[in-house]
Tab-separated table of C-alpha atoms in Angstrom:
chain	number	residue	atom	x	y	z
A	20	MET	CA	0.206	-13.564	12.815
A	21	LYS	CA	-3.032	-15.216	11.205
A	22	ILE	CA	-4.201	-14.430	7.891
A	23	GLN	CA	-7.632	-13.444	9.192
A	24	THR	CA	-6.043	-10.885	11.688
A	25	ILE	CA	-4.199	-9.519	8.632
A	26	TYR	CA	-7.243	-9.549	6.456
A	27	ASP	CA	-9.488	-7.722	9.199
A	28	LEU	CA	-6.576	-4.956	9.561
A	29	LEU	CA	-6.474	-4.218	6.127
A	30	ASN	CA	-10.472	-4.338	5.561
A	31	GLU	CA	-10.362	-1.588	8.394
A	32	ILE	CA	-7.869	0.547	6.363
A	33	SER	CA	-9.301	0.029	3.132
A	34	PRO	CA	-12.693	-1.909	3.221
A	35	PHE	CA	-12.829	-4.593	0.503
A	36	SER	CA	-16.737	-3.684	-0.090
A	37	LEU	CA	-15.317	-0.736	-1.756
A	38	GLN	CA	-13.805	-2.517	-4.588
A	39	GLU	CA	-15.671	-2.353	-7.953
A	40	GLU	CA	-17.852	-5.273	-9.091
A	41	TRP	CA	-15.457	-6.516	-11.716
A	42	ASP	CA	-12.529	-6.476	-9.313
A	43	ASN	CA	-11.172	-9.463	-7.363
A	44	SER	CA	-9.557	-8.123	-4.234
A	45	GLY	CA	-9.226	-9.985	-1.070
A	46	LEU	CA	-7.631	-13.305	-0.080
A	47	ILE	CA	-6.976	-15.311	-3.493
A	48	VAL	CA	-4.464	-17.745	-2.171
A	49	GLY	CA	-4.206	-19.361	1.120
A	50	SER	CA	-6.800	-19.891	4.289
A	51	PHE	CA	-8.069	-17.475	6.845
A	52	ASN	CA	-6.480	-19.996	9.414
A	53	ASP	CA	-3.057	-19.795	8.215
A	54	GLU	CA	-0.227	-18.511	10.151
A	55	VAL	CA	2.367	-16.383	8.168
A	56	GLU	CA	5.672	-14.905	9.341
A	57	ARG	CA	6.244	-12.059	7.098
A	58	VAL	CA	4.303	-9.721	4.720
A	59	TYR	CA	5.840	-8.967	1.234
A	60	ILE	CA	4.277	-5.542	-0.456
A	61	THR	CA	4.465	-5.634	-4.215
A	62	LEU	CA	2.509	-3.917	-7.129
A	63	ASP	CA	2.562	-7.353	-8.906
A	64	LEU	CA	4.015	-10.663	-8.520
A	65	ASP	CA	6.354	-12.174	-11.224
A	66	GLU	CA	8.513	-15.263	-11.408
A	67	GLU	CA	11.932	-13.205	-10.511
A	68	LEU	CA	10.306	-11.533	-7.336
A	69	LEU	CA	8.780	-15.051	-6.180
A	70	GLU	CA	11.934	-16.782	-6.104
A	71	ASN	CA	13.204	-14.634	-3.565
A	72	VAL	CA	9.890	-14.865	-1.308
A	73	LYS	CA	10.447	-17.005	1.615
A	74	SER	CA	7.577	-19.746	2.392
A	75	ASN	CA	5.093	-19.195	5.135
A	76	SER	CA	4.782	-15.617	4.140
A	77	LEU	CA	2.035	-13.555	2.643
A	78	ILE	CA	2.181	-11.581	-0.481
A	79	LEU	CA	0.020	-8.306	-0.281
A	80	ALA	CA	-0.231	-6.906	-4.027
A	81	HIS	CA	-2.012	-4.272	-5.600
A	82	HIS	CA	-3.226	-6.289	-8.994
A	83	PRO	CA	-5.369	-9.581	-8.405
A	84	LEU	CA	-3.627	-12.655	-9.837
A	85	ILE	CA	-7.172	-13.721	-10.899
A	86	PHE	CA	-9.689	-11.611	-12.658
A	87	LYS	CA	-11.775	-14.222	-14.350
A	88	PRO	CA	-12.625	-17.622	-13.434
A	89	LEU	CA	-10.183	-20.595	-14.280
A	90	LYS	CA	-10.862	-23.825	-15.908
A	91	ASN	CA	-7.627	-25.368	-14.722
A	92	VAL	CA	-4.394	-24.561	-12.911
A	93	ILE	CA	-2.027	-25.971	-15.590
A	94	PRO	CA	0.927	-23.555	-15.450
A	95	THR	CA	0.898	-22.143	-18.914
A	96	ASN	CA	0.178	-18.853	-18.537
A	97	PHE	CA	0.912	-15.677	-16.050
A	98	SER	CA	-1.779	-16.563	-13.367
A	99	THR	CA	-1.685	-20.147	-13.337
A	100	LYS	CA	2.024	-20.533	-13.263
A	101	LEU	CA	2.519	-18.177	-10.265
A	102	LEU	CA	-0.430	-19.598	-8.671
A	103	THR	CA	1.214	-23.246	-9.009
A	104	LYS	CA	4.350	-21.825	-7.470
A	105	LEU	CA	2.423	-19.988	-4.658
A	106	ILE	CA	0.989	-23.205	-3.679
A	107	LYS	CA	4.106	-25.141	-3.739
A	108	LYS	CA	5.883	-22.493	-1.645
A	109	ASP	CA	3.126	-22.098	0.884
A	110	ILE	CA	2.674	-18.588	0.172
A	111	SER	CA	-0.665	-16.549	0.706
A	112	PHE	CA	-1.553	-13.917	-1.504
A	113	ILE	CA	-4.197	-10.871	-1.026
A	114	ALA	CA	-4.776	-8.125	-3.354
A	115	MET	CA	-5.822	-4.683	-2.201
A	116	HIS	CA	-6.959	-3.123	-5.903
A	117	THR	CA	-9.767	-0.846	-6.646
A	118	ASN	CA	-10.708	-0.258	-2.799
A	119	PHE	CA	-7.199	0.919	-2.181
A	120	ASP	CA	-7.022	3.003	-4.925
A	121	LYS	CA	-10.189	4.888	-3.902
A	122	THR	CA	-9.061	5.209	-0.363
A	123	HIS	CA	-5.365	5.516	-0.250
A	124	LEU	CA	-3.349	5.368	-3.737
A	125	ASN	CA	-4.642	8.168	-5.860
A	126	ARG	CA	-4.301	10.588	-2.660
A	127	TYR	CA	-0.589	9.136	-2.001
A	128	VAL	CA	0.715	9.683	-5.253
A	129	ALA	CA	-0.933	13.330	-5.727
A	130	GLU	CA	0.112	14.686	-2.161
A	131	GLU	CA	3.250	12.617	-1.396
A	132	ILE	CA	4.712	12.561	-4.667
A	133	LEU	CA	3.175	15.369	-6.650
A	134	SER	CA	2.646	17.618	-3.418
A	135	LEU	CA	-0.737	18.663	-4.759
A	136	GLU	CA	-3.659	19.512	-1.983
A	137	GLY	CA	-7.024	18.584	-2.630
A	138	ILE	CA	-9.899	15.945	-2.148
A	139	SER	CA	-10.602	12.545	-3.348
A	140	GLU	CA	-14.038	11.702	-5.057
A	141	ASP	CA	-14.272	8.076	-5.414
A	142	PHE	CA	-11.533	6.984	-8.051
A	143	ILE	CA	-10.410	10.658	-8.949
A	144	TYR	CA	-8.322	13.051	-6.990
A	145	TYR	CA	-9.087	16.698	-7.481
A	146	ALA	CA	-6.541	19.640	-6.844
A	147	ASN	CA	-7.197	23.337	-7.498
A	148	VAL	CA	-4.038	24.927	-8.761
A	149	ASP	CA	-2.325	27.929	-10.477
A	150	MET	CA	0.261	26.913	-12.846
A	151	ASN	CA	1.235	26.913	-16.725
A	152	PHE	CA	0.629	23.425	-18.524
A	153	GLU	CA	4.604	23.315	-18.903
A	154	ASP	CA	4.998	23.535	-15.295
A	155	ALA	CA	2.639	20.859	-14.749
A	156	LEU	CA	4.531	18.581	-17.522
A	157	ASN	CA	7.737	19.240	-15.879
A	158	LEU	CA	6.278	18.572	-12.376
A	159	VAL	CA	4.981	15.090	-13.352
A	160	LYS	CA	7.814	14.194	-15.353
A	161	GLU	CA	10.291	14.889	-12.657
A	162	LYS	CA	8.523	13.513	-9.490
A	163	LEU	CA	7.245	10.217	-11.510
A	164	ASN	CA	10.644	9.798	-13.179
A	165	LEU	CA	9.331	9.506	-16.585
A	166	LYS	CA	12.130	8.961	-19.333
A	167	HIS	CA	9.408	9.558	-21.756
A	168	ILE	CA	6.075	11.635	-22.012
A	169	LYS	CA	3.063	11.995	-24.037
A	170	PHE	CA	0.501	14.701	-23.695
A	171	VAL	CA	-2.695	16.461	-24.962
A	172	LYS	CA	-2.245	20.252	-24.383
A	173	THR	CA	-5.627	22.032	-24.772
A	174	LYS	CA	-4.914	25.219	-22.953
A	175	ASP	CA	-1.963	27.047	-21.240
A	176	LYS	CA	-3.181	27.757	-17.774
A	177	ILE	CA	-4.150	25.015	-15.435
A	178	LYS	CA	-6.493	25.708	-12.580
A	179	LYS	CA	-7.651	22.335	-11.559
A	180	ILE	CA	-5.915	19.100	-12.098
A	181	ALA	CA	-7.708	15.438	-11.627
A	182	LEU	CA	-5.648	12.492	-11.199
A	183	THR	CA	-6.529	8.807	-11.448
A	184	THR	CA	-3.602	6.427	-10.967
A	185	GLY	CA	-3.296	3.240	-13.504
A	186	ALA	CA	-5.451	3.288	-16.239
A	187	GLY	CA	-8.328	5.946	-15.699
A	188	MET	CA	-9.444	7.053	-19.088
A	189	SER	CA	-13.004	5.431	-18.621
A	190	LEU	CA	-13.729	8.164	-16.421
A	191	LEU	CA	-13.133	11.108	-18.830
A	192	PRO	CA	-16.977	11.878	-19.125
A	193	TYR	CA	-16.746	12.502	-15.782
A	194	ILE	CA	-13.688	14.700	-15.231
A	195	LYS	CA	-14.323	18.238	-14.133
A	196	ALA	CA	-10.696	19.682	-14.580
A	197	ASP	CA	-8.323	21.309	-16.966
A	198	LEU	CA	-5.950	18.678	-17.079
A	199	PHE	CA	-6.425	14.835	-15.992
A	200	LEU	CA	-3.312	12.865	-15.207
A	201	THR	CA	-3.664	9.058	-15.659
A	202	GLY	CA	-1.969	6.067	-17.554
A	203	ASP	CA	-2.624	3.790	-20.596
A	204	ILE	CA	-3.990	6.681	-22.722
A	205	LYS	CA	-5.293	5.453	-26.268
A	206	TYR	CA	-5.229	7.459	-29.653
A	207	HIS	CA	-8.866	7.717	-29.762
A	208	GLU	CA	-9.234	8.656	-26.022
A	209	ALA	CA	-6.805	11.338	-26.363
A	210	MET	CA	-8.985	12.837	-29.456
A	211	ASP	CA	-12.255	12.537	-27.186
A	212	ALA	CA	-10.295	14.720	-24.292
A	213	LYS	CA	-9.133	17.353	-27.127
A	214	ILE	CA	-12.650	17.749	-28.146
A	215	ARG	CA	-13.582	18.108	-24.574
A	216	GLY	CA	-11.055	20.623	-23.990
A	217	ILE	CA	-9.352	18.531	-21.286
A	218	SER	CA	-5.549	18.459	-21.246
A	219	LEU	CA	-3.765	15.158	-20.794
A	220	ILE	CA	-0.576	13.784	-19.334
A	221	ASP	CA	-0.014	10.191	-19.517
A	222	ILE	CA	1.776	9.387	-16.287
A	223	GLY	CA	2.026	5.523	-17.168
A	224	HIS	CA	0.576	2.489	-15.445
A	225	TYR	CA	3.572	1.102	-13.689
A	226	GLU	CA	5.078	4.485	-13.145
A	227	SER	CA	1.928	5.798	-11.256
A	228	GLU	CA	1.029	2.578	-9.378
A	229	ILE	CA	4.534	1.483	-8.291
A	230	PHE	CA	3.904	3.918	-5.272
A	231	PHE	CA	1.570	1.323	-3.954
A	232	VAL	CA	4.360	-0.372	-2.254
A	233	ASP	CA	5.231	2.720	-0.321
A	234	GLY	CA	1.510	4.010	0.227
A	235	MET	CA	0.647	0.453	1.531
A	236	TYR	CA	3.786	0.266	3.721
A	237	GLU	CA	2.942	3.506	5.424
A	238	ALA	CA	-0.853	2.316	6.083
A	239	ILE	CA	0.313	-1.042	7.768
A	240	LYS	CA	3.670	-0.445	9.232
A	241	HIS	CA	2.302	-0.664	12.720
A	242	PHE	CA	1.475	-4.243	12.155
A	243	ASP	CA	3.031	-6.536	14.476
A	244	ILE	CA	5.172	-8.560	11.809
A	245	GLU	CA	8.034	-7.995	9.711
A	246	ILE	CA	7.018	-6.208	6.402
A	247	VAL	CA	9.440	-6.377	3.182
A	248	LYS	CA	9.007	-4.062	0.527
A	249	LEU	CA	9.637	-5.763	-3.056
A	250	LYS	CA	11.159	-3.837	-5.965
A	251	GLN	CA	9.343	-4.709	-8.948
A	252	LYS	CA	10.625	-3.976	-12.485
A	253	ASN	CA	8.725	-2.359	-15.165
A	254	PRO	CA	8.075	-5.067	-17.716
A	255	PHE	CA	8.280	-2.259	-20.627
A	256	MET	CA	11.859	-1.338	-22.008
A	257	PHE	CA	12.369	2.178	-23.564
A	258	ASN	CA	14.583	2.429	-26.609
A	259	GLY	CA	17.224	5.068	-25.712
A	260	SER	CA	16.721	4.769	-22.113
A	261	GLU	CA	19.389	4.188	-19.333
């Protein structure tokens, strides 16, 4: 299947025009005229995964390999090292990042993983609920398989939950909910949320976005091409975890 055909189908599912101005979703490595035999889906690409990817393939990842302009492609850092290997192995690369967050990923995690019901508003998924904070905490911990969990509790009863996968604390001023679920929460952001009366549960960046693989597979499984799901490991390790 041609890269152009795959790109057009992806654009119908989740338009690239929806990506944020700072984002770099779309075709990053390869040519629209290239023919590929299979598609690999992954949250991110790393060296271990790339070793097992066959030539003449397309990698469909959540996070772009390049965010800022490169001055060279000398393989001395994460991006340039992987870019060099992709080109040598004749592997193309497309990122579906903030556009897919808005159209699919936040909804998928909320509905399919946490069994919430609500609506998506740009980057934020809202769900009306009626539960105690402890019940929400246990739900998130179990469904997202969190070994360690940090949170800010400002109230006992939760009537509305907001969710943004990945790192969403920049959205805090716009959150209209009792509880905000997002990842990569920093100390002063937690203090800010407490002042605003908004409870927080840190759902992790990797832990909340690894569901991109399953969510993307569900969105493209009807494509007439072989599709392979890659199991990327969390780069972080936790003391005392199994």
